[in-house]
Tab-separated table of C-alpha atoms and ligand atoms in Angstrom:
chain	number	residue	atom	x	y	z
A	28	UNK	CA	265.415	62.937	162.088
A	29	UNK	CA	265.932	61.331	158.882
A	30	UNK	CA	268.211	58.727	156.794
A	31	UNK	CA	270.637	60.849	156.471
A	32	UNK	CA	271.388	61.640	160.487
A	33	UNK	CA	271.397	57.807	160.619
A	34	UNK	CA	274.277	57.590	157.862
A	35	UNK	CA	276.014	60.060	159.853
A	36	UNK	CA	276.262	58.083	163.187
A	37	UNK	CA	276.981	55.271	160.365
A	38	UNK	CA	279.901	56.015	159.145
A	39	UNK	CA	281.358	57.732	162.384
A	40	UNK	CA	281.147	54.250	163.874
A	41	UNK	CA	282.787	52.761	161.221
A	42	UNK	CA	285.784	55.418	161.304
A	43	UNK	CA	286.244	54.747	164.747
A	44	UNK	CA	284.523	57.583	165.522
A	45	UNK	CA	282.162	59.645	168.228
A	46	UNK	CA	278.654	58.915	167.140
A	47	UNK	CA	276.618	62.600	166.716
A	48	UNK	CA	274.824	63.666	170.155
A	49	UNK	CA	271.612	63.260	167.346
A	50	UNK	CA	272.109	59.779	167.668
A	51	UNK	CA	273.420	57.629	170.552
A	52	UNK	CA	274.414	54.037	169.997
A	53	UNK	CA	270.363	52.991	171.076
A	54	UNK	CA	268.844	54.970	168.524
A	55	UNK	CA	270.846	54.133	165.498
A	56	UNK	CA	270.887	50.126	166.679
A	57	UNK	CA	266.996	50.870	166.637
A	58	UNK	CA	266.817	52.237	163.022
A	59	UNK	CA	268.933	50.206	161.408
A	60	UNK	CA	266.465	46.695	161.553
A	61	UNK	CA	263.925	48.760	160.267
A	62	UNK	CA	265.310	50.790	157.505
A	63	UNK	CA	266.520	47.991	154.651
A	64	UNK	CA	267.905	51.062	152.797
A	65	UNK	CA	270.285	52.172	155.787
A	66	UNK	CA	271.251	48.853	156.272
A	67	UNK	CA	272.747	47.993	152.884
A	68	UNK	CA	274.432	51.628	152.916
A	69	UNK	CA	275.786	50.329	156.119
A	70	UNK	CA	277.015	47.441	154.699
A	71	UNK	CA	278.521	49.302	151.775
A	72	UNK	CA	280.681	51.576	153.780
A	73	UNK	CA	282.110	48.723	155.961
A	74	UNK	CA	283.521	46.897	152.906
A	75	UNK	CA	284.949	49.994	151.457
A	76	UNK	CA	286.755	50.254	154.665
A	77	UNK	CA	287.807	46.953	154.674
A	78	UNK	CA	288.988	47.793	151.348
A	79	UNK	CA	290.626	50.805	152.156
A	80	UNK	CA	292.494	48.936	155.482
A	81	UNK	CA	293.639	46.629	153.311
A	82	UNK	CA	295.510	49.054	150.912
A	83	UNK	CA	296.887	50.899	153.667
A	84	UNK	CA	298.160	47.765	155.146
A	85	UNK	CA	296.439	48.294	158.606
B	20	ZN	ZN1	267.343	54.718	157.427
């Protein structure tokens, strides 16, 4: 499993969505104090979704 699984589960949370059977809730809270890089991505796609709420007006 690498980065990339973890931006996956990432951005399904962030939609709202199912996380990938890959990786549960546990395993992804468990990567993402460790990996700096996956953290920042993280933090990347929740603005733009902020951003993109915001436009849509919900
Ligand atoms: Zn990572």
């Amino acid at each position: 499993m690498d980065c990339t699984d973890f931006r996956t589960a990432i951005s399904a949370r962030v939609d709202g969505e199912a996380l990938p059977p890959e990786v549960p809730d546990a395993v992804l809270d468990a990567h993402l104090p460790r990996c700096p890089r996956c953290r920042e991505w993280a933090r990347r796609v929740w603005r733009l979704r902020q951003l993109t709420a915001r436009v849509a007006g919900c």
